[in-house]
Amino acid sequence: MEWTLDWIGWFFDAVARRAPTSIQVESTRYLAGAVGTWLVVWVLLGAALSARKIRKPTKRGPQIRRELLYSGSTVLVFMVMGVFVYEGAAKGWFRFYSDISEFGWAYLALSIAGLAIFHDAYFYWTHRLMHHRKLFKHVHAVHHRSVNPTPFTAYSFDAIEAAVNFMVVPIYCMIVPMHDIATMAYMWLMIVRNAVGHCGYELMPRGWTRNPVSNLFTTITHHDMHHERMTGNYALYFTWWDRWMGTEHGDTNTRFETLTDAEAAPAETPEKAPA
Ligand SMILES: [Zn+2]
Ligand SMILES: [Zn+2]
């Protein structure tokens, strides 16, 4: 009993100490990613990208308000989980290092690429699990209330889903040495890619799906179709897990090509009137 009370006391004390900085860091990251993507893609480039709008616009006001609310709850979950990471780091649970020369710059870049590959696998399998009929409504339904996503959908999660998503970086850092810069760079890459991945406009260049290398990376259409159909296209960055597991929608590339090729099609020249 005394041990439990000590632990609860420690937890609340740690949360109180870390809360102001942690909330500031997490909400800045979310707002910079989501608002930045909204400003650039929707406000500045919306008209120029109209041919690349993946789906017809739907009523967005109430949806964005709900997404902001749930994103606030995700920031709180990240803050609480962050307490354990900071305490764990102090206890040496993670393989963080601070001197770049210890492993060199090439290793630093590789550690980020390795994290992206690990994250993609982690996301694919946890995401598929969350679609299990017994789990979906408890852990993943909130994210899918955004049937036609916006950049603000990026953090719109149920609390359990937020906690599961948070854990990927700490798990990786228990196994692989990560420099602070690499971890920070990845956290920013993650929110920007997440906000862009929900932006509703296809941003990848024409021919993306026809090139054997770029074809390994998911398009914006890929995840948009996951929200539209509530199934299939489960992966995050790469297309291989969906292809290996037969969960990629067969018309994903056709849909992408229809959007991007239509934009490049030459305007029809009006026929000359007979003299
Ligand atoms: Zn899903
Ligand atoms: Zn999504």
Short mmCIF file of C-alpha atoms and ligand atoms in Angstrom, two decimals:
data_model
loop_
_atom_site.label_atom_id
_atom_site.label_comp_id
_atom_site.label_asym_id
_atom_site.label_seq_id
_atom_site.Cartn_x
_atom_site.Cartn_y
_atom_site.Cartn_z
CA MET A 1 0.00 0.00 0.00
CA GLU A 2 2.77 2.38 1.01
CA TRP A 3 4.70 1.44 -2.13
CA THR A 4 1.63 2.22 -4.28
CA LEU A 5 1.15 5.60 -2.62
CA ASP A 6 4.85 6.39 -3.13
CA TRP A 7 4.57 5.48 -6.78
CA ILE A 8 1.43 7.59 -7.30
CA GLY A 9 3.13 10.50 -5.52
CA TRP A 10 6.21 10.14 -7.73
CA PHE A 11 4.07 9.97 -10.88
CA PHE A 12 2.04 13.11 -10.12
CA ASP A 13 5.17 14.96 -9.07
CA ALA A 14 6.95 13.97 -12.32
CA VAL A 15 3.90 14.94 -14.43
CA ALA A 16 3.66 18.31 -12.66
CA ARG A 17 7.37 18.97 -13.23
CA ARG A 18 7.33 17.98 -16.89
CA ALA A 19 3.85 19.11 -17.93
CA PRO A 20 4.55 22.75 -18.94
CA THR A 21 7.55 21.95 -21.19
CA SER A 22 6.10 18.75 -22.54
CA ILE A 23 2.71 20.26 -23.45
CA GLN A 24 4.48 23.16 -25.11
CA VAL A 25 6.80 20.88 -27.15
CA GLU A 26 4.04 18.44 -28.22
CA SER A 27 1.43 21.08 -29.07
CA THR A 28 3.99 23.20 -30.96
CA ARG A 29 4.95 20.19 -33.03
CA TYR A 30 1.33 19.31 -33.78
CA LEU A 31 0.26 22.86 -34.56
CA ALA A 32 3.33 23.59 -36.69
CA GLY A 33 2.77 20.39 -38.71
CA ALA A 34 -1.01 20.63 -39.04
CA VAL A 35 -1.42 24.40 -39.36
CA GLY A 36 1.68 24.63 -41.59
CA THR A 37 0.30 21.94 -43.94
CA TRP A 38 -3.16 23.53 -43.90
CA LEU A 39 -1.69 26.96 -44.73
CA VAL A 40 0.58 25.76 -47.51
CA VAL A 41 -1.61 23.08 -49.12
CA TRP A 42 -5.14 24.36 -48.52
CA VAL A 43 -4.77 28.14 -48.34
CA LEU A 44 -1.77 28.96 -50.57
CA LEU A 45 -1.83 26.12 -53.10
CA GLY A 46 -5.47 24.95 -52.87
CA ALA A 47 -6.53 26.58 -56.17
CA ALA A 48 -3.39 25.50 -58.04
CA LEU A 49 -3.82 21.93 -56.76
CA SER A 50 -7.55 21.66 -57.45
CA ALA A 51 -7.03 18.91 -60.07
CA ARG A 52 -5.20 16.92 -57.38
CA LYS A 53 -8.00 17.08 -54.80
CA ILE A 54 -8.49 13.41 -53.98
CA ARG A 55 -12.16 13.68 -53.03
CA LYS A 56 -14.94 16.22 -53.23
CA PRO A 57 -14.86 18.61 -50.24
CA THR A 58 -17.26 17.84 -47.40
CA LYS A 59 -18.40 20.07 -44.51
CA ARG A 60 -15.21 20.64 -42.48
CA GLY A 61 -15.96 23.04 -39.60
CA PRO A 62 -17.33 20.53 -37.04
CA GLN A 63 -14.82 17.89 -38.18
CA ILE A 64 -11.80 20.17 -37.66
CA ARG A 65 -13.12 21.26 -34.23
CA ARG A 66 -13.44 17.61 -33.22
CA GLU A 67 -9.97 16.81 -34.61
CA LEU A 68 -8.44 19.69 -32.62
CA LEU A 69 -10.17 18.46 -29.46
CA TYR A 70 -8.90 14.90 -29.85
CA SER A 71 -5.46 16.20 -30.83
CA GLY A 72 -5.43 18.08 -27.50
CA SER A 73 -6.13 14.78 -25.75
CA THR A 74 -3.29 13.13 -27.75
CA VAL A 75 -0.90 15.90 -26.60
CA LEU A 76 -1.87 15.08 -22.98
CA VAL A 77 -1.29 11.34 -23.54
CA PHE A 78 2.11 12.09 -25.12
CA MET A 79 2.94 14.31 -22.15
CA VAL A 80 2.16 11.54 -19.64
CA MET A 81 4.02 8.92 -21.70
CA GLY A 82 6.92 11.38 -22.02
CA VAL A 83 7.31 11.31 -18.22
CA PHE A 84 8.22 7.63 -18.40
CA VAL A 85 10.65 8.24 -21.26
CA TYR A 86 12.47 11.00 -19.38
CA GLU A 87 12.58 8.95 -16.19
CA GLY A 88 13.63 5.87 -18.20
CA ALA A 89 16.38 7.87 -19.93
CA ALA A 90 17.69 8.98 -16.53
CA LYS A 91 17.78 5.30 -15.51
CA GLY A 92 19.65 4.34 -18.70
CA TRP A 93 16.84 2.33 -20.37
CA PHE A 94 17.47 3.91 -23.77
CA ARG A 95 20.53 3.95 -25.98
CA PHE A 96 20.65 7.71 -26.49
CA TYR A 97 24.09 9.20 -27.17
CA SER A 98 25.17 12.83 -27.41
CA ASP A 99 28.53 12.84 -29.21
CA ILE A 100 28.00 12.51 -32.99
CA SER A 101 31.62 11.44 -33.54
CA GLU A 102 30.93 8.31 -31.50
CA PHE A 103 29.15 6.71 -34.51
CA GLY A 104 29.54 9.35 -37.27
CA TRP A 105 27.10 11.16 -39.56
CA ALA A 106 26.44 8.19 -41.86
CA TYR A 107 25.26 6.19 -38.84
CA LEU A 108 23.06 9.09 -37.73
CA ALA A 109 21.31 9.10 -41.15
CA LEU A 110 21.03 5.29 -41.12
CA SER A 111 19.53 5.31 -37.62
CA ILE A 112 16.75 7.62 -38.90
CA ALA A 113 16.14 5.43 -41.98
CA GLY A 114 16.09 2.34 -39.73
CA LEU A 115 13.54 3.99 -37.46
CA ALA A 116 11.32 4.79 -40.47
CA ILE A 117 11.43 1.12 -41.60
CA PHE A 118 10.78 -0.11 -38.05
CA HIS A 119 7.97 2.43 -37.57
CA ASP A 120 6.32 1.41 -40.83
CA ALA A 121 6.25 -2.27 -39.74
CA TYR A 122 5.10 -1.33 -36.21
CA PHE A 123 2.38 0.94 -37.63
CA TYR A 124 1.19 -1.64 -40.17
CA TRP A 125 0.72 -4.40 -37.59
CA THR A 126 -0.64 -2.31 -34.71
CA HIS A 127 -2.96 -0.56 -37.19
CA ARG A 128 -4.25 -3.86 -38.56
CA LEU A 129 -4.78 -5.09 -35.02
CA MET A 130 -6.77 -1.95 -34.18
CA HIS A 131 -9.07 -2.80 -37.11
CA HIS A 132 -10.01 -6.07 -35.43
CA ARG A 133 -13.77 -5.93 -34.86
CA LYS A 134 -13.37 -6.37 -31.10
CA LEU A 135 -10.86 -3.51 -30.80
CA PHE A 136 -11.87 -1.01 -33.47
CA LYS A 137 -14.55 0.88 -31.61
CA HIS A 138 -12.45 1.13 -28.43
CA VAL A 139 -9.13 2.20 -29.93
CA HIS A 140 -9.37 3.39 -33.53
CA ALA A 141 -12.91 4.64 -34.26
CA VAL A 142 -12.02 8.23 -33.33
CA HIS A 143 -9.42 8.45 -36.10
CA HIS A 144 -11.91 7.04 -38.62
CA ARG A 145 -14.61 9.54 -37.75
CA SER A 146 -12.60 11.68 -40.20
CA VAL A 147 -13.85 9.89 -43.31
CA ASN A 148 -12.49 12.69 -45.52
CA PRO A 149 -9.30 13.65 -43.63
CA THR A 150 -7.73 17.08 -43.14
CA PRO A 151 -4.20 18.01 -41.96
CA PHE A 152 -5.71 18.23 -38.44
CA THR A 153 -6.59 14.50 -38.52
CA ALA A 154 -2.86 13.83 -37.90
CA TYR A 155 -3.22 13.57 -34.08
CA SER A 156 -6.95 12.82 -33.90
CA PHE A 157 -6.70 9.59 -31.90
CA ASP A 158 -8.37 7.68 -29.14
CA ALA A 159 -6.16 7.79 -26.00
CA ILE A 160 -5.11 4.12 -26.36
CA GLU A 161 -4.20 4.60 -30.02
CA ALA A 162 -2.17 7.70 -29.08
CA ALA A 163 -0.26 5.68 -26.44
CA VAL A 164 0.43 2.84 -28.91
CA ASN A 165 1.65 5.32 -31.54
CA PHE A 166 3.85 7.08 -29.00
CA MET A 167 5.66 3.87 -28.00
CA VAL A 168 7.35 3.27 -31.35
CA VAL A 169 10.27 5.67 -30.79
CA PRO A 170 11.04 4.56 -27.18
CA ILE A 171 10.96 0.87 -28.21
CA TYR A 172 13.37 1.52 -31.10
CA CYS A 173 15.66 3.59 -28.85
CA MET A 174 15.90 0.70 -26.37
CA ILE A 175 17.51 -1.36 -29.13
CA VAL A 176 19.29 1.08 -31.47
CA PRO A 177 21.60 3.94 -30.37
CA MET A 178 19.97 7.26 -31.37
CA HIS A 179 21.47 10.73 -31.20
CA ASP A 180 19.25 13.52 -29.80
CA ILE A 181 19.37 15.32 -33.17
CA ALA A 182 18.23 12.16 -34.99
CA THR A 183 15.36 11.60 -32.55
CA MET A 184 14.26 15.24 -32.82
CA ALA A 185 14.54 15.22 -36.64
CA TYR A 186 12.43 12.06 -36.79
CA MET A 187 9.73 13.50 -34.51
CA TRP A 188 9.41 16.48 -36.87
CA LEU A 189 9.49 14.30 -39.97
CA MET A 190 6.74 12.18 -38.42
CA ILE A 191 4.30 15.01 -37.74
CA VAL A 192 4.90 16.70 -41.11
CA ARG A 193 4.46 13.41 -43.02
CA ASN A 194 1.40 12.62 -40.93
CA ALA A 195 -0.25 16.02 -41.57
CA VAL A 196 0.67 15.90 -45.27
CA GLY A 197 -0.58 12.29 -45.48
CA HIS A 198 -4.03 13.48 -44.36
CA CYS A 199 -4.13 16.69 -46.43
CA GLY A 200 -6.60 15.41 -49.04
CA TYR A 201 -4.49 16.52 -52.04
CA GLU A 202 -2.13 14.26 -53.95
CA LEU A 203 1.31 15.88 -53.76
CA MET A 204 3.58 13.20 -55.16
CA PRO A 205 4.89 13.88 -58.68
CA ARG A 206 3.32 12.36 -61.78
CA GLY A 207 4.82 8.96 -62.63
CA TRP A 208 5.47 8.16 -58.90
CA THR A 209 3.69 4.82 -59.03
CA ARG A 210 5.30 3.82 -62.35
CA ASN A 211 8.86 4.17 -61.06
CA PRO A 212 10.12 0.96 -59.39
CA VAL A 213 11.87 2.92 -56.57
CA SER A 214 9.32 5.65 -55.74
CA ASN A 215 6.62 2.99 -56.07
CA LEU A 216 7.92 1.60 -52.75
CA PHE A 217 6.77 4.77 -50.95
CA THR A 218 3.10 5.40 -50.23
CA THR A 219 1.24 8.26 -51.90
CA ILE A 220 -1.26 10.57 -50.19
CA THR A 221 -4.02 8.75 -52.12
CA HIS A 222 -2.92 5.50 -50.42
CA HIS A 223 -3.93 6.60 -46.88
CA ASP A 224 -6.83 8.74 -48.12
CA MET A 225 -8.39 5.56 -49.55
CA HIS A 226 -7.92 3.89 -46.15
CA HIS A 227 -10.10 6.62 -44.58
CA GLU A 228 -12.61 6.45 -47.43
CA ARG A 229 -13.09 2.65 -47.28
CA MET A 230 -12.20 2.04 -43.59
CA THR A 231 -10.11 -0.95 -44.59
CA GLY A 232 -6.98 -1.90 -46.60
CA ASN A 233 -3.91 0.30 -47.27
CA TYR A 234 -2.78 0.05 -43.63
CA ALA A 235 0.88 1.05 -44.01
CA LEU A 236 2.47 4.39 -43.28
CA TYR A 237 5.57 5.14 -45.38
CA PHE A 238 6.17 2.10 -47.57
CA THR A 239 3.98 -0.06 -49.79
CA TRP A 240 5.63 -3.43 -49.14
CA TRP A 241 3.65 -4.65 -46.10
CA ASP A 242 0.29 -4.08 -47.81
CA ARG A 243 1.58 -5.85 -50.92
CA TRP A 244 3.09 -8.80 -49.04
CA MET A 245 -0.07 -9.22 -46.96
CA GLY A 246 -2.51 -8.62 -49.86
CA THR A 247 -4.16 -5.64 -48.16
CA GLU A 248 -3.42 -2.97 -50.79
CA HIS A 249 -6.50 -1.78 -52.68
CA GLY A 250 -6.04 -2.94 -56.26
CA ASP A 251 -7.01 0.45 -57.67
CA THR A 252 -4.64 2.54 -55.50
CA ASN A 253 -2.17 3.26 -58.31
CA THR A 254 -4.90 3.78 -60.93
CA ARG A 255 -6.57 6.31 -58.65
CA PHE A 256 -3.24 8.14 -58.18
CA GLU A 257 -2.52 8.09 -61.91
CA THR A 258 -6.00 9.35 -62.81
CA LEU A 259 -5.49 12.34 -60.51
CA THR A 260 -1.97 13.21 -61.57
CA ASP A 261 -2.24 12.38 -65.29
CA ALA A 262 -5.45 14.41 -65.65
CA GLU A 263 -3.58 17.46 -64.40
CA ALA A 264 -0.92 17.03 -67.09
CA ALA A 265 -3.32 16.32 -69.97
CA PRO A 266 -3.17 19.12 -72.59
CA ALA A 267 -6.26 21.29 -72.77
CA GLU A 268 -8.37 20.45 -75.80
CA THR A 269 -7.89 22.91 -78.63
CA PRO A 270 -11.23 24.15 -79.90
CA GLU A 271 -11.87 23.13 -83.47
CA LYS A 272 -11.58 25.87 -86.05
CA ALA A 273 -14.89 27.06 -87.37
CA PRO A 274 -15.29 26.25 -91.09
CA ALA A 275 -14.51 29.22 -93.31
ZN ZN B 1 -7.38 2.67 -39.75
ZN ZN B 2 -5.27 8.41 -40.91
#
